[in-house]
XYZ file of C-alpha atoms in Angstrom:
536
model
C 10.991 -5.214 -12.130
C 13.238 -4.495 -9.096
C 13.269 -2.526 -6.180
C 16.427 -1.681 -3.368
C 16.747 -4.198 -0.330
C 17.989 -1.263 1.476
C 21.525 -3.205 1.762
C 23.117 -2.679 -2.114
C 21.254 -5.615 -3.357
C 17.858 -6.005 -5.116
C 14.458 -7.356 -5.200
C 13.502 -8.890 -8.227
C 9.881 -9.940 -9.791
C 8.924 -11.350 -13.126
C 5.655 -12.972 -14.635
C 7.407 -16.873 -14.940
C 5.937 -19.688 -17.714
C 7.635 -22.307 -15.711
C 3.833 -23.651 -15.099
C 0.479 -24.064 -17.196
C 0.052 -20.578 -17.668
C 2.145 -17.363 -16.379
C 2.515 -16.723 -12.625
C 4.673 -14.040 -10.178
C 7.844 -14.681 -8.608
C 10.668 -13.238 -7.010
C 14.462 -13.451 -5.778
C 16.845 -11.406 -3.592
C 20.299 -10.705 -4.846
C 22.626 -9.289 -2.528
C 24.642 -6.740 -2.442
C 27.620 -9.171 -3.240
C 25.738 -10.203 -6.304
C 24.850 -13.422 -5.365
C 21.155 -15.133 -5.133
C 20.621 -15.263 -1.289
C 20.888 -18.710 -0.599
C 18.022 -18.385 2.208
C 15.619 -17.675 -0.430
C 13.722 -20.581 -2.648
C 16.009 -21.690 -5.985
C 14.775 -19.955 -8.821
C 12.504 -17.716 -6.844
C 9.345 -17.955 -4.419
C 5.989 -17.959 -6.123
C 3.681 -14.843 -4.993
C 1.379 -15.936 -7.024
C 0.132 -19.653 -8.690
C -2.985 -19.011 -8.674
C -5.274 -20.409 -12.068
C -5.239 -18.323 -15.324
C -2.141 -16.100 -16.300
C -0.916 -13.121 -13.579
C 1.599 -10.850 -15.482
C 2.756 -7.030 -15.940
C 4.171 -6.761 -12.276
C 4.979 -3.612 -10.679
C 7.025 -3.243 -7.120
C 7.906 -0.599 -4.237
C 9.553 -1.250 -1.294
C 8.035 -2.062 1.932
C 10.836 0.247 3.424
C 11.689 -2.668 5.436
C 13.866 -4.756 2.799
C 10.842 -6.531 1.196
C 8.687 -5.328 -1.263
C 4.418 -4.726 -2.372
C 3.820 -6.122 -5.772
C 0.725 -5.759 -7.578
C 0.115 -6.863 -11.121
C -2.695 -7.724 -13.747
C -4.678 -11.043 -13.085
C -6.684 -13.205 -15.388
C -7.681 -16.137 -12.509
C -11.493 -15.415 -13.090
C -11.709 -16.176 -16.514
C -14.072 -13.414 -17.368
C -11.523 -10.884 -17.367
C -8.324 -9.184 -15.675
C -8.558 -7.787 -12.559
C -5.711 -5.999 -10.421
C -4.064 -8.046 -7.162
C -1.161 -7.696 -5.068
C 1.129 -9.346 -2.733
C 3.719 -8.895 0.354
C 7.374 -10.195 0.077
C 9.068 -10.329 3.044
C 12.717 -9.237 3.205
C 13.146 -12.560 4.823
C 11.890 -14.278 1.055
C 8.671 -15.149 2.513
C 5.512 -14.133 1.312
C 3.547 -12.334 4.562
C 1.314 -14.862 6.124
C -1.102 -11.638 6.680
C -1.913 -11.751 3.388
C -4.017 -14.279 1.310
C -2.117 -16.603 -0.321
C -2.013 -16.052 -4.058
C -2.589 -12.275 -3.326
C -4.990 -9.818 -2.121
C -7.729 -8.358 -4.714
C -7.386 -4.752 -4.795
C -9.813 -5.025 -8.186
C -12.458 -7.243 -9.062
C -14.696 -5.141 -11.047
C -16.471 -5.997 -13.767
C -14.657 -5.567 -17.013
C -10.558 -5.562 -17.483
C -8.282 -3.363 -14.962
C -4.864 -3.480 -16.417
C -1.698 -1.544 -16.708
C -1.227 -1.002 -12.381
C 1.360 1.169 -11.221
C 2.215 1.912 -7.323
C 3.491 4.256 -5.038
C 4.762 3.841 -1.521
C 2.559 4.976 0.686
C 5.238 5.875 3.668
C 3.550 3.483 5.900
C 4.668 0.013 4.990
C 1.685 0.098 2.904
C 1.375 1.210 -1.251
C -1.207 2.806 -3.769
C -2.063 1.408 -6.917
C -3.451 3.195 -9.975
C -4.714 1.265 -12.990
C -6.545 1.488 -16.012
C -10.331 0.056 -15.955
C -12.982 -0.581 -18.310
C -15.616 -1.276 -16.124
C -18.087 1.615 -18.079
C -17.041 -0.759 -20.705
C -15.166 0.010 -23.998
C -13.829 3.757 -22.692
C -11.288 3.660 -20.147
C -10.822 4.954 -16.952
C -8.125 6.000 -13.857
C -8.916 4.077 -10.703
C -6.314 4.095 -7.345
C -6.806 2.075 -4.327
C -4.892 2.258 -1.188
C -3.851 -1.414 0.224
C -2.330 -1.146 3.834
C 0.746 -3.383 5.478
C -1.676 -4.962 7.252
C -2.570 -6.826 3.662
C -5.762 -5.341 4.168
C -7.786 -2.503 1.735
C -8.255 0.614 2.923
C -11.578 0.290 4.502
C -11.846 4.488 3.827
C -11.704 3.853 0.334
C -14.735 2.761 -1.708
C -14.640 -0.590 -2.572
C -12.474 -1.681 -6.214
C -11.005 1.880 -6.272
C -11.630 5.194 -6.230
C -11.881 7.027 -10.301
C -9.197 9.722 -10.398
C -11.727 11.715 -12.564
C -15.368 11.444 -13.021
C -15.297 13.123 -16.828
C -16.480 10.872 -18.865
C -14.172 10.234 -21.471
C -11.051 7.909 -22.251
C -8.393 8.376 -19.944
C -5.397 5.897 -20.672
C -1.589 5.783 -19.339
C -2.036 6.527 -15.992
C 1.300 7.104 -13.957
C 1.824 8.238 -10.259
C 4.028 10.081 -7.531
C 3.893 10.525 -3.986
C 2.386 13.685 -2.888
C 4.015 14.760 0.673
C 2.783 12.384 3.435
C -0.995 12.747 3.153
C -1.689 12.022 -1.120
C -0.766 10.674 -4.191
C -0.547 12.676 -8.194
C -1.967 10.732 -10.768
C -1.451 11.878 -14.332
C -3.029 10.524 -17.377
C -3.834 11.043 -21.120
C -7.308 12.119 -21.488
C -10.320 12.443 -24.340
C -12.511 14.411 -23.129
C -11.529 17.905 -25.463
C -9.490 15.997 -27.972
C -10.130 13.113 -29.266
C -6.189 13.092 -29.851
C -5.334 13.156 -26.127
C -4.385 16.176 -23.977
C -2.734 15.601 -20.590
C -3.981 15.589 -16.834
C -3.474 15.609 -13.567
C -5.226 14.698 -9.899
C -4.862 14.503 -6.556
C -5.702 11.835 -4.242
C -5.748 11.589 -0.409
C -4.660 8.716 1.628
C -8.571 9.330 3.496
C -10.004 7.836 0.493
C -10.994 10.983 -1.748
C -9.909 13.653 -3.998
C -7.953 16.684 -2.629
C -11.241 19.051 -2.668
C -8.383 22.523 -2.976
C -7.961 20.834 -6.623
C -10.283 20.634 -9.602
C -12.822 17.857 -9.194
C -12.061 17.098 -12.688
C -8.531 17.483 -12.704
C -5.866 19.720 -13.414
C -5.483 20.833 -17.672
C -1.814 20.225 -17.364
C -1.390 20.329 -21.394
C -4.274 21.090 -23.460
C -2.369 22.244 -26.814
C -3.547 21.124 -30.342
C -3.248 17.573 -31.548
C -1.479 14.587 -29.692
C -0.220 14.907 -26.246
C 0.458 11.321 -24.674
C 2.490 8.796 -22.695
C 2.581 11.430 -20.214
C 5.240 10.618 -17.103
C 5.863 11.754 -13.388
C 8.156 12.381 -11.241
C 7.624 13.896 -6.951
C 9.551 17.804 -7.242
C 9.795 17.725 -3.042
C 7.362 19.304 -2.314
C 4.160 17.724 -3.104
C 3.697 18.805 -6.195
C 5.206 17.046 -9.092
C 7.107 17.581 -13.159
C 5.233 15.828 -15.711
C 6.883 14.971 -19.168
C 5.272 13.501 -22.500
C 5.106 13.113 -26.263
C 3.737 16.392 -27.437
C 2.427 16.560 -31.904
C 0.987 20.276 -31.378
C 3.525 21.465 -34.345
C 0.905 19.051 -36.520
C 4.313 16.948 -38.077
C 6.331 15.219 -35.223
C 6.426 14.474 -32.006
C 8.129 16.870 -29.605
C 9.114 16.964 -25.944
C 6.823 19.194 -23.554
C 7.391 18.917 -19.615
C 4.997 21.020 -17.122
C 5.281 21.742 -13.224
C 1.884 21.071 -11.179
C 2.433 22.575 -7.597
C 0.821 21.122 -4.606
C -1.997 23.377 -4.577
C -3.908 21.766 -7.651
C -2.559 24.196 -10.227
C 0.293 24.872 -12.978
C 3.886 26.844 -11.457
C 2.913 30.137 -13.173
C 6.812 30.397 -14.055
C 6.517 27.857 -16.731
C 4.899 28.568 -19.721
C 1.561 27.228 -20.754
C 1.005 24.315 -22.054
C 4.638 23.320 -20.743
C 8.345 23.982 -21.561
C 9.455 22.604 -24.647
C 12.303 20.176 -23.519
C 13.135 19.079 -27.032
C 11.947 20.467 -30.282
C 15.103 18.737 -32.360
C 14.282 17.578 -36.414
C 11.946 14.054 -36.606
C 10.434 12.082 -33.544
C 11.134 12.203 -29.874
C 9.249 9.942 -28.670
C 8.927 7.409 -25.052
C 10.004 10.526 -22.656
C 10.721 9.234 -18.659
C 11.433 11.463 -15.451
C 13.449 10.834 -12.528
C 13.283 13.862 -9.566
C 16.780 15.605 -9.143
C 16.252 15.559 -5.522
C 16.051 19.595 -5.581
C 12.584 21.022 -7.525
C 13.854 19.432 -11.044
C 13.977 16.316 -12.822
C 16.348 14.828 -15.411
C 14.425 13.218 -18.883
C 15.972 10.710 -20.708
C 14.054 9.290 -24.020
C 14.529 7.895 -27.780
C 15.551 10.327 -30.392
C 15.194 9.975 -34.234
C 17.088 13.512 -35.180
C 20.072 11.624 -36.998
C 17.633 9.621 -38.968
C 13.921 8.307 -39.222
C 14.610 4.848 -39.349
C 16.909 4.224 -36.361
C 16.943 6.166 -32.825
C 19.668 7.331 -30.033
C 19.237 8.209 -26.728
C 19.132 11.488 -25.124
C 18.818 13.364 -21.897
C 17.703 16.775 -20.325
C 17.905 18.434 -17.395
C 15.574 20.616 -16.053
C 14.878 23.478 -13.160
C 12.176 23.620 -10.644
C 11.952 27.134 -12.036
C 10.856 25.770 -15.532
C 14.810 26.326 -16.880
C 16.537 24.044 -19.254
C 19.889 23.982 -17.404
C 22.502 26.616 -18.879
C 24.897 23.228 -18.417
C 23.362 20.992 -20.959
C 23.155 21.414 -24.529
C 19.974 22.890 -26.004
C 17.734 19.961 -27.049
C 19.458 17.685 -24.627
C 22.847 15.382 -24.225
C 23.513 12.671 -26.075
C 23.593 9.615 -24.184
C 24.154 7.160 -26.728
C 24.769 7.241 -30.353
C 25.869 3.908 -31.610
C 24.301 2.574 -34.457
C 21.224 1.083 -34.852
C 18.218 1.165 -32.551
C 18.107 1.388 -28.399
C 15.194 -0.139 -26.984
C 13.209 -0.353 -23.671
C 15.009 2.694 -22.109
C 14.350 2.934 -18.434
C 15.639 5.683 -16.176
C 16.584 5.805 -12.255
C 18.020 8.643 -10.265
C 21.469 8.638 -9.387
C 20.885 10.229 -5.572
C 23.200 13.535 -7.055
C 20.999 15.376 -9.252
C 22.138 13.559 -12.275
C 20.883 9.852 -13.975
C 21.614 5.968 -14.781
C 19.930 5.186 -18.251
C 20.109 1.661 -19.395
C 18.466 0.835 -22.622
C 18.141 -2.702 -25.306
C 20.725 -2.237 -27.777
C 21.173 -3.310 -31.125
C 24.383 -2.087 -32.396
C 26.111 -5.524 -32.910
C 23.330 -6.856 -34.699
C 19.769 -5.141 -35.872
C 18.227 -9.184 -35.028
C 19.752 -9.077 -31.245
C 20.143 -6.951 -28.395
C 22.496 -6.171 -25.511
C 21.943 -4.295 -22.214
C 24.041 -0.973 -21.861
C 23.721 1.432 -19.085
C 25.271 4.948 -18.967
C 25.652 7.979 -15.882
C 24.664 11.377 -16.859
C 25.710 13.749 -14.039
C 24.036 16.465 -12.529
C 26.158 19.470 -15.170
C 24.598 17.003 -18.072
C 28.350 15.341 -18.964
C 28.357 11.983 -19.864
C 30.607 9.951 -16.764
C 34.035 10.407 -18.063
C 34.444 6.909 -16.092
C 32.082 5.250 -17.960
C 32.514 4.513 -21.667
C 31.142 6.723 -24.456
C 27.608 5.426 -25.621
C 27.218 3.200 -22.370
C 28.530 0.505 -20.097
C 27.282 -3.206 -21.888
C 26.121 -4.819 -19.386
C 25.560 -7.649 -21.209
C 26.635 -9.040 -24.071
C 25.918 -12.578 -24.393
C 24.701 -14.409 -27.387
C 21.147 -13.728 -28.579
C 18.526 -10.802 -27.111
C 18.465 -9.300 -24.145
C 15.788 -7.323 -23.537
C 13.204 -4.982 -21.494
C 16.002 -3.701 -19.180
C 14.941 -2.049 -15.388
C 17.428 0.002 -13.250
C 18.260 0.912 -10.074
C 20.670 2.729 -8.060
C 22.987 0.993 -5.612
C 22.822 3.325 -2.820
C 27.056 3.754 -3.787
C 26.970 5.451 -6.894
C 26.706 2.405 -9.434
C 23.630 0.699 -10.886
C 22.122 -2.464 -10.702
C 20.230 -3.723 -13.673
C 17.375 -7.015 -14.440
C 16.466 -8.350 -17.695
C 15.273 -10.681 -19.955
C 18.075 -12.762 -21.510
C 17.575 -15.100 -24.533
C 21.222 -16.983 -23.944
C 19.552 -20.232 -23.519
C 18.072 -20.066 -26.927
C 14.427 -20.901 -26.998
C 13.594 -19.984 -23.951
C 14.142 -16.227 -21.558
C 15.673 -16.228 -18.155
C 15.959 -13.628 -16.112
C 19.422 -12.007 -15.561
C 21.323 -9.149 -12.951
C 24.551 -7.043 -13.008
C 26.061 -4.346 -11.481
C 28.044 -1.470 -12.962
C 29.620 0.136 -10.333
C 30.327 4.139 -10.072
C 33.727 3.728 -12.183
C 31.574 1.881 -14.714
C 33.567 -1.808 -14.103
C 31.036 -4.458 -13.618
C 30.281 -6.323 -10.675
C 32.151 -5.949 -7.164
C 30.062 -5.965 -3.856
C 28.742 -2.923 -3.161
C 29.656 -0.845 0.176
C 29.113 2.206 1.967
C 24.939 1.857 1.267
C 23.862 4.557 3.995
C 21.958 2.659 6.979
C 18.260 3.195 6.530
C 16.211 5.381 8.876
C 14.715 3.586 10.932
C 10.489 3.022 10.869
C 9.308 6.180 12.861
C 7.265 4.913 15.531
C 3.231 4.730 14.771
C 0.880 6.600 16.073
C -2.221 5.573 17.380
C -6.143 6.048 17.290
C -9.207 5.183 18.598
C -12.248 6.575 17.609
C -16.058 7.005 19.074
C -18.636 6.418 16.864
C -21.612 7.106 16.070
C -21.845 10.232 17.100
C -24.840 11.862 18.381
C -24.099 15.329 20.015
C -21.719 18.409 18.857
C -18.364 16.414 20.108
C -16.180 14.030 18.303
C -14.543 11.745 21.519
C -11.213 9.978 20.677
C -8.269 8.510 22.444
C -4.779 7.354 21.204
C -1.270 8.025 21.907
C 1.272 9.870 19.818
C 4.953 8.862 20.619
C 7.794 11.526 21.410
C 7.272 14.650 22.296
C 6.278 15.868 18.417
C 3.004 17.910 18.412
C 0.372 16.294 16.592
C -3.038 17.057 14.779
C -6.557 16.130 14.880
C -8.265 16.980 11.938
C -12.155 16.112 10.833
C -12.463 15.227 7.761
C -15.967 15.322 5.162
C -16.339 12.628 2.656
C -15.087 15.337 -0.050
C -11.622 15.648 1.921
C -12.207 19.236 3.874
C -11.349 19.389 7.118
C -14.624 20.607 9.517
C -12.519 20.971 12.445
C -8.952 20.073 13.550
C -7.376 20.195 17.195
C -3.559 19.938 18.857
C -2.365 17.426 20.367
C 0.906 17.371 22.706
C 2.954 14.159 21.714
C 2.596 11.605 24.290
C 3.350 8.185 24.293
C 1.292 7.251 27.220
C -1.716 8.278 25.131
C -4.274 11.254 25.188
C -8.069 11.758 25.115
C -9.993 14.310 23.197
C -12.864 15.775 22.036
C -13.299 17.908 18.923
C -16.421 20.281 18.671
C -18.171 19.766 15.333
C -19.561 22.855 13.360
C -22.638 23.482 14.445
C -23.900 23.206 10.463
C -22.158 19.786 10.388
C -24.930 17.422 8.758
C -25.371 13.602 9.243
C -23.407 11.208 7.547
C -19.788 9.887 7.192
C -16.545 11.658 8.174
C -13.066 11.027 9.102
C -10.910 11.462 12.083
C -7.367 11.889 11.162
C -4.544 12.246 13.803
C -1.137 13.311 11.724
C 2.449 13.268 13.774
C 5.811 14.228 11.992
C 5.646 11.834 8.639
C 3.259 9.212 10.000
C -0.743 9.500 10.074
C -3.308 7.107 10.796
C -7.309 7.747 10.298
C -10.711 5.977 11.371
C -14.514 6.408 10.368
C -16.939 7.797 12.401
C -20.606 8.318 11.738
C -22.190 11.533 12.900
C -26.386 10.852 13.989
C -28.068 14.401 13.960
């Protein structure tokens, strides 16, 4: 996996079998396309710890490093979910334990993580868990910069749904500044698998405005599965995913859940058919077009049953397939034989880099191509027709991950079989006129951190008055809000931004019960929130 350094180059992480059993590492290649030379020859180990680590997943620390998490197997009864800190500098963050912090140690296996930024140096992580045992669930857990847990969260994870039923493939998106959407397939009406959707907030809880048991986002006949997301700015989010409710094939279905915990009434029930073309469509991924829509990009048997293409779709916050692009989608690539692995990243113009495993030389091997689909769903006229091979070399290359550049190209990590008998781990660039290689320039500067806002909390708290002090920098108005342990704010008060700090005291309800609550003080895009205990 890989994730921007902020500069034109990349982060890099892979599960390594350079030891006794499989471990996490990492390497920085910069935007010149060379390994940083600063940074440990063949990568720093995150993780060595006993036992295999594997299936990593990254997001940037929006400081040039990165937050990895992946599946662990160093207790021997079982896999459990950890995570690490890589410095931009190619250190691993002394604030964090070495050989990663356990975000999951429950009983049973937690596998398949996936994470979000959480806008605050920090990241949330949503896995699959079998702690009930055999039936799955959706479990999220909210690890600050600090390499700490969220102490607001309950300990191993909050469950994104308290249904009891299977709920397997669970994906995520950021949710404005204050949650997360997590979207899964579920059991609990069909045995088959219909499609759902949650909110979580960053105080530990589910959004209370939304269903406790989540939002029916497809609940047609028969199969609906490997459901994926993507953030439609603002807060709410377009979900994709394989859809069998003609009883014969698989379909493409793709539904918009707004912020406020139910389905854009504009689209249709059940979702918009995206692609309803002859034989399977099947392995659907979104990217956000940066404007309400999202672009979809996934394999496609309509030529024949035995070997797939790749196509793509645009499509409008509004629930529209784009008047632009061809009814059932553009073809990205139609060479022969099978594409593999597709994997998807948004070009920062509305449009798409799809780089896929490819086949067409030889059915035995595979090559890496990547290809641009703009935003009015034309294949780059700069690029070559069915994609850009990024690599060629002798033997397979494999499992493919892109990102963009920040200056209109790509940058792509594999798995390359060159070396035959053993995998390595390769990167290249395709710049924006589809040539490979060449240092990239013109990245736009990132913003810089916003400055933090800060809180200090009284508690317990024995009378009608929540007392707090903290300081709120600029001259941005801020809020106070208290929070119950379901997420519903009891009382909320202004705050003038001042950096020299403030002190308030929020009246309670005068129904307000004993027990646990939260303080939450939210400025521009930054928050921060403490636990206070209210004595009656």
């Amino acid at each position: 996996v890989l994730v921007t350094d902020l500069k034109g180059g990349a982060i890099i992480v892979w599960a390594d079998g350079r030891g006794a059993s499989f471990d996490i590492y990492g390497q920085h290649v910069t935007s010149a396309g060379n390994v940083d030379g600063t940074w440990p020859l063949d990568g720093v180990a995150l993780c060595a710890a006993p036992g295999t680590q594997g299936a990593p997943c990254i997001v940037s620390d929006a400081a040039g490093g990165a937050i990895i998490a992946w599946t662990d197997l160093r207790s021997g009864t079982g896999s459990d979910i950890y995570a690490q800190h890589l410095l931009a500098s190619g250190a691993v963050d002394a604030a964090w334990p070495v050989n990663g912090l356990p975000i999951c140690t429950a009983s049973g296996n937690q596998q398949n993580a996936v994470a979000v930024a959480d806008g605050a140096g920090g990241a949330v992580i949503v896995w699959q868990d079998f702690r009930a045992g055999t039936q799955s669930d959706v479990f999220a857990q909210h690890v600050r910069a600090s390499g700490t847990v969220d102490l607001l969260w309950p300990a191993n994870g909050i469950a994104a749904c308290p249904v009891v039923a299977t709920k397997t493939r669970p994906r995520l998106a950021p949710s404005g500044n204050s949650g997360v959407l997590v979207v899964w397939t579920d059991s609990r009406s069909d045995s088959s698998g219909d499609v759902y959707c949650q909110r979580l907030l960053l105080t530990g809880s589910a959004d209370p405005s939304w269903p406790a048991n989540g939002v029916a986002v497809c609940v047609a006949p028969n199969t609906q599965d490997l459901p994926e997301i993507a953030p439609d700015s603002s807060g709410g989010a377009l979900i994709v995913w394989e859809d069998k409710r003609n009883g014969v094939d698989f379909d493409l279905y793709c539904q918009r859940v707004l912020a406020s915990g139910v389905p854009d009434p504009r689209w249709p029930v059940n979702g918009q058919v995206v692609c309803n073309a002859p034989n399977n469509q099947v392995e659907p991924l979104i990217v956000s077009d940066g404007v309400g829509g999202g672009v979809m990009g996934w394999r496609d048997f309509r030529s024949t049953i035995s070997f797939n293409d790749i196509y793509a779709q645009r499509i409008a916050a509004d629930g529209q397939v784009s008047t632009q692009w061809p009814t059932n989608g553009r073809l990205v690539c139609g060479a022969t034989n099978n594409q593999l692995n597709l994997t998807m990243a948004a070009d920062g113009s509305s449009g798409a880099l799809l780089a896929w495993g490819d086949s067409r030389v030889s059915a035995g091997n595979g090559d890496i191509y990547v290809q641009h689909v703009r935003s009015d769903g034309s294949n780059d006229p700069q690029w070559l027709s069915d994609g850009v091979a990024a690599s060629k070399a002798a033997n397979l290359q494999q499992t493919p991950k892109v990102i963009q550049d920040g200056a209109g190209g790509a940058l792509l990590v594999w798995q390359d079989g060159r070396s035959a008998g053993i995998t390595d781990i390769y990167a290249q660039r395709v710049g924006p006129n589809g040539a490979l290689g060449g240092s990239v320039t013109g990245v736009p500067a990132p913003l810089s951190p916003e400055p933090t806002c800060v809180l200090r909390v009284v508690s317990p708290v024995f009378g009608r008055f929540v007392s707090c002090s903290g300081a709120t920098p600029g001259d941005v108005p801020a809020v106070l809000d208290v929070l119950d342990v379901s997420g519903r704010c009891v009382a909320s008060q202004s705050i003038q931004g001042e950096r020299h700090g403030f002190q308030a005291d929020i009246r309670l309800p005068d129904d307000a019960s004993s027990g646990i609550y939260f303080l939450r003080l939210k400025q521009g895009r930054t928050s921060t929130s403490g636990r206070i205990v209210v004595l009656r």
